[in-house]
Amino acid sequence: MIAVDLLHADGIPDLAAFARETLDELKQQNYAAAFELYADGYGMFSREFGLMVRLGFFIHDGVCYRMGLPSTLTPQVVRQAAIGLCAVGEDWGDGVFVLTPERHLHMHRESDAEAWQSRRRAMSRFTVVNA
């Protein structure tokens, strides 16, 4: 149980709030968004996103993450996802252990992600007409 306690050492992940904020951002950005994992300065977004990936709500397709629905979501699955997320971290010494979920995420440079997002938005403006 100690490993899971690490997830809320400096804040309790709020997956409902994360989902609302993510969906709002996706709506504003025409359903394609580039996210900064540490924009909040605390790493809570990175933990929440990492947990949602482990639960199956985001699936990496080789290029980007797409939203998905997990086939099974039980308390045991959630616990295993939390323990798996907590296993990814670094000991900074003096009793400080920092979670680093980005080690198991597919990351892109910010400029590459924003360029991809712009291309995706531009492509969605085109309509295919069959002749």
PDB file of N, CA, C and O in Angstrom, residues 19-50:
ATOM      1  N   ALA A  19     -10.040  14.548 -16.834  1.00  0.00           N
ATOM      2  CA  ALA A  19     -10.820  14.212 -18.028  1.00  0.00           C
ATOM      3  C   ALA A  19     -11.583  15.427 -18.541  1.00  0.00           C
ATOM      4  O   ALA A  19     -11.592  15.698 -19.744  1.00  0.00           O
ATOM      5  N   ARG A  20     -12.215  16.176 -17.640  1.00  0.00           N
ATOM      6  CA  ARG A  20     -12.955  17.385 -18.061  1.00  0.00           C
ATOM      7  C   ARG A  20     -12.025  18.399 -18.710  1.00  0.00           C
ATOM      8  O   ARG A  20     -12.322  18.944 -19.764  1.00  0.00           O
ATOM      9  N   GLU A  21     -10.893  18.673 -18.066  1.00  0.00           N
ATOM     10  CA  GLU A  21      -9.941  19.647 -18.607  1.00  0.00           C
ATOM     11  C   GLU A  21      -9.395  19.199 -19.956  1.00  0.00           C
ATOM     12  O   GLU A  21      -9.239  19.999 -20.876  1.00  0.00           O
ATOM     13  N   THR A  22      -9.090  17.911 -20.078  1.00  0.00           N
ATOM     14  CA  THR A  22      -8.552  17.381 -21.328  1.00  0.00           C
ATOM     15  C   THR A  22      -9.587  17.478 -22.437  1.00  0.00           C
ATOM     16  O   THR A  22      -9.274  17.911 -23.554  1.00  0.00           O
ATOM     17  N   LEU A  23     -10.828  17.103 -22.156  1.00  0.00           N
ATOM     18  CA  LEU A  23     -11.883  17.197 -23.171  1.00  0.00           C
ATOM     19  C   LEU A  23     -12.142  18.644 -23.564  1.00  0.00           C
ATOM     20  O   LEU A  23     -12.348  18.937 -24.749  1.00  0.00           O
ATOM     21  N   ASP A  24     -12.124  19.558 -22.607  1.00  0.00           N
ATOM     22  CA  ASP A  24     -12.297  20.981 -22.923  1.00  0.00           C
ATOM     23  C   ASP A  24     -11.190  21.468 -23.842  1.00  0.00           C
ATOM     24  O   ASP A  24     -11.438  22.187 -24.817  1.00  0.00           O
ATOM     25  N   GLU A  25      -9.957  21.088 -23.539  1.00  0.00           N
ATOM     26  CA  GLU A  25      -8.816  21.492 -24.370  1.00  0.00           C
ATOM     27  C   GLU A  25      -8.941  20.892 -25.774  1.00  0.00           C
ATOM     28  O   GLU A  25      -8.683  21.562 -26.776  1.00  0.00           O
ATOM     29  N   LEU A  26      -9.335  19.634 -25.858  1.00  0.00           N
ATOM     30  CA  LEU A  26      -9.495  18.999 -27.167  1.00  0.00           C
ATOM     31  C   LEU A  26     -10.587  19.691 -27.981  1.00  0.00           C
ATOM     32  O   LEU A  26     -10.440  19.883 -29.187  1.00  0.00           O
ATOM     33  N   LYS A  27     -11.676  20.079 -27.340  1.00  0.00           N
ATOM     34  CA  LYS A  27     -12.750  20.789 -28.054  1.00  0.00           C
ATOM     35  C   LYS A  27     -12.254  22.122 -28.577  1.00  0.00           C
ATOM     36  O   LYS A  27     -12.530  22.493 -29.708  1.00  0.00           O
ATOM     37  N   GLN A  28     -11.509  22.847 -27.747  1.00  0.00           N
ATOM     38  CA  GLN A  28     -10.991  24.150 -28.147  1.00  0.00           C
ATOM     39  C   GLN A  28      -9.970  24.041 -29.268  1.00  0.00           C
ATOM     40  O   GLN A  28      -9.845  24.943 -30.090  1.00  0.00           O
ATOM     41  N   GLN A  29      -9.240  22.946 -29.307  1.00  0.00           N
ATOM     42  CA  GLN A  29      -8.171  22.775 -30.290  1.00  0.00           C
ATOM     43  C   GLN A  29      -8.589  21.886 -31.460  1.00  0.00           C
ATOM     44  O   GLN A  29      -7.748  21.287 -32.116  1.00  0.00           O
ATOM     45  N   ASN A  30      -9.888  21.780 -31.699  1.00  0.00           N
ATOM     46  CA  ASN A  30     -10.401  20.983 -32.815  1.00  0.00           C
ATOM     47  C   ASN A  30      -9.986  19.514 -32.700  1.00  0.00           C
ATOM     48  O   ASN A  30      -9.566  18.897 -33.667  1.00  0.00           O
ATOM     49  N   TYR A  31     -10.073  18.987 -31.495  1.00  0.00           N
ATOM     50  CA  TYR A  31      -9.863  17.567 -31.205  1.00  0.00           C
ATOM     51  C   TYR A  31      -8.446  17.067 -31.405  1.00  0.00           C
ATOM     52  O   TYR A  31      -8.223  15.869 -31.531  1.00  0.00           O
ATOM     53  N   ALA A  32      -7.485  17.951 -31.434  1.00  0.00           N
ATOM     54  CA  ALA A  32      -6.075  17.561 -31.470  1.00  0.00           C
ATOM     55  C   ALA A  32      -5.316  18.570 -30.624  1.00  0.00           C
ATOM     56  O   ALA A  32      -5.330  19.761 -30.912  1.00  0.00           O
ATOM     57  N   ALA A  33      -4.695  18.116 -29.564  1.00  0.00           N
ATOM     58  CA  ALA A  33      -4.011  19.030 -28.658  1.00  0.00           C
ATOM     59  C   ALA A  33      -2.621  18.514 -28.312  1.00  0.00           C
ATOM     60  O   ALA A  33      -2.399  17.313 -28.256  1.00  0.00           O
ATOM     61  N   ALA A  34      -1.724  19.446 -28.101  1.00  0.00           N
ATOM     62  CA  ALA A  34      -0.380  19.137 -27.625  1.00  0.00           C
ATOM     63  C   ALA A  34      -0.333  19.576 -26.165  1.00  0.00           C
ATOM     64  O   ALA A  34      -0.631  20.725 -25.854  1.00  0.00           O
ATOM     65  N   PHE A  35       0.000  18.662 -25.263  1.00  0.00           N
ATOM     66  CA  PHE A  35       0.000  18.953 -23.837  1.00  0.00           C
ATOM     67  C   PHE A  35       1.411  18.998 -23.292  1.00  0.00           C
ATOM     68  O   PHE A  35       2.259  18.195 -23.673  1.00  0.00           O
ATOM     69  N   GLU A  36       1.656  19.904 -22.379  1.00  0.00           N
ATOM     70  CA  GLU A  36       2.912  20.001 -21.642  1.00  0.00           C
ATOM     71  C   GLU A  36       2.709  19.233 -20.342  1.00  0.00           C
ATOM     72  O   GLU A  36       1.845  19.583 -19.532  1.00  0.00           O
ATOM     73  N   LEU A  37       3.462  18.156 -20.134  1.00  0.00           N
ATOM     74  CA  LEU A  37       3.254  17.308 -18.965  1.00  0.00           C
ATOM     75  C   LEU A  37       3.527  18.011 -17.640  1.00  0.00           C
ATOM     76  O   LEU A  37       2.947  17.672 -16.628  1.00  0.00           O
ATOM     77  N   TYR A  38       4.418  18.995 -17.634  1.00  0.00           N
ATOM     78  CA  TYR A  38       4.778  19.658 -16.383  1.00  0.00           C
ATOM     79  C   TYR A  38       4.396  21.131 -16.388  1.00  0.00           C
ATOM     80  O   TYR A  38       5.006  21.932 -15.696  1.00  0.00           O
ATOM     81  N   ALA A  39       3.351  21.482 -17.125  1.00  0.00           N
ATOM     82  CA  ALA A  39       2.910  22.880 -17.187  1.00  0.00           C
ATOM     83  C   ALA A  39       2.430  23.381 -15.832  1.00  0.00           C
ATOM     84  O   ALA A  39       2.530  24.568 -15.530  1.00  0.00           O
ATOM     85  N   ASP A  40       1.914  22.490 -14.994  1.00  0.00           N
ATOM     86  CA  ASP A  40       1.406  22.898 -13.691  1.00  0.00           C
ATOM     87  C   ASP A  40       2.516  23.096 -12.655  1.00  0.00           C
ATOM     88  O   ASP A  40       2.272  23.586 -11.564  1.00  0.00           O
ATOM     89  N   GLY A  41       3.735  22.726 -13.006  1.00  0.00           N
ATOM     90  CA  GLY A  41       4.856  22.911 -12.101  1.00  0.00           C
ATOM     91  C   GLY A  41       4.977  21.843 -11.023  1.00  0.00           C
ATOM     92  O   GLY A  41       5.969  21.791 -10.310  1.00  0.00           O
ATOM     93  N   TYR A  42       3.979  20.999 -10.877  1.00  0.00           N
ATOM     94  CA  TYR A  42       3.988  19.980  -9.830  1.00  0.00           C
ATOM     95  C   TYR A  42       4.080  18.567 -10.385  1.00  0.00           C
ATOM     96  O   TYR A  42       4.358  17.637  -9.655  1.00  0.00           O
ATOM     97  N   GLY A  43       3.760  18.380 -11.649  1.00  0.00           N
ATOM     98  CA  GLY A  43       3.779  17.053 -12.230  1.00  0.00           C
ATOM     99  C   GLY A  43       2.485  16.294 -12.060  1.00  0.00           C
ATOM    100  O   GLY A  43       2.409  15.115 -12.387  1.00  0.00           O
ATOM    101  N   MET A  44       1.444  16.960 -11.538  1.00  0.00           N
ATOM    102  CA  MET A  44       0.175  16.268 -11.332  1.00  0.00           C
ATOM    103  C   MET A  44      -0.427  15.845 -12.672  1.00  0.00           C
ATOM    104  O   MET A  44      -0.935  14.741 -12.808  1.00  0.00           O
ATOM    105  N   PHE A  45      -0.335  16.712 -13.683  1.00  0.00           N
ATOM    106  CA  PHE A  45      -0.870  16.359 -14.998  1.00  0.00           C
ATOM    107  C   PHE A  45      -0.166  15.116 -15.534  1.00  0.00           C
ATOM    108  O   PHE A  45      -0.801  14.219 -16.070  1.00  0.00           O
ATOM    109  N   SER A  46       1.152  15.048 -15.364  1.00  0.00           N
ATOM    110  CA  SER A  46       1.900  13.888 -15.870  1.00  0.00           C
ATOM    111  C   SER A  46       1.470  12.615 -15.160  1.00  0.00           C
ATOM    112  O   SER A  46       1.363  11.557 -15.776  1.00  0.00           O
ATOM    113  N   ARG A  47       1.196  12.701 -13.852  1.00  0.00           N
ATOM    114  CA  ARG A  47       0.730  11.526 -13.114  1.00  0.00           C
ATOM    115  C   ARG A  47      -0.661  11.117 -13.577  1.00  0.00           C
ATOM    116  O   ARG A  47      -0.930   9.930 -13.775  1.00  0.00           O
ATOM    117  N   GLU A  48      -1.534  12.094 -13.722  1.00  0.00           N
ATOM    118  CA  GLU A  48      -2.903  11.785 -14.140  1.00  0.00           C
ATOM    119  C   GLU A  48      -2.925  11.206 -15.549  1.00  0.00           C
ATOM    120  O   GLU A  48      -3.601  10.211 -15.805  1.00  0.00           O
ATOM    121  N   PHE A  49      -2.148  11.820 -16.457  1.00  0.00           N
ATOM    122  CA  PHE A  49      -2.099  11.300 -17.828  1.00  0.00           C
ATOM    123  C   PHE A  49      -1.483   9.897 -17.840  1.00  0.00           C
ATOM    124  O   PHE A  49      -2.001   8.986 -18.491  1.00  0.00           O
ATOM    125  N   GLY A  50      -0.395   9.707 -17.111  1.00  0.00           N
ATOM    126  CA  GLY A  50       0.237   8.396 -17.034  1.00  0.00           C
ATOM    127  C   GLY A  50      -0.715   7.339 -16.505  1.00  0.00           C
ATOM    128  O   GLY A  50      -0.748   6.203 -17.005  1.00  0.00           O
TER     129      GLY A  50
END
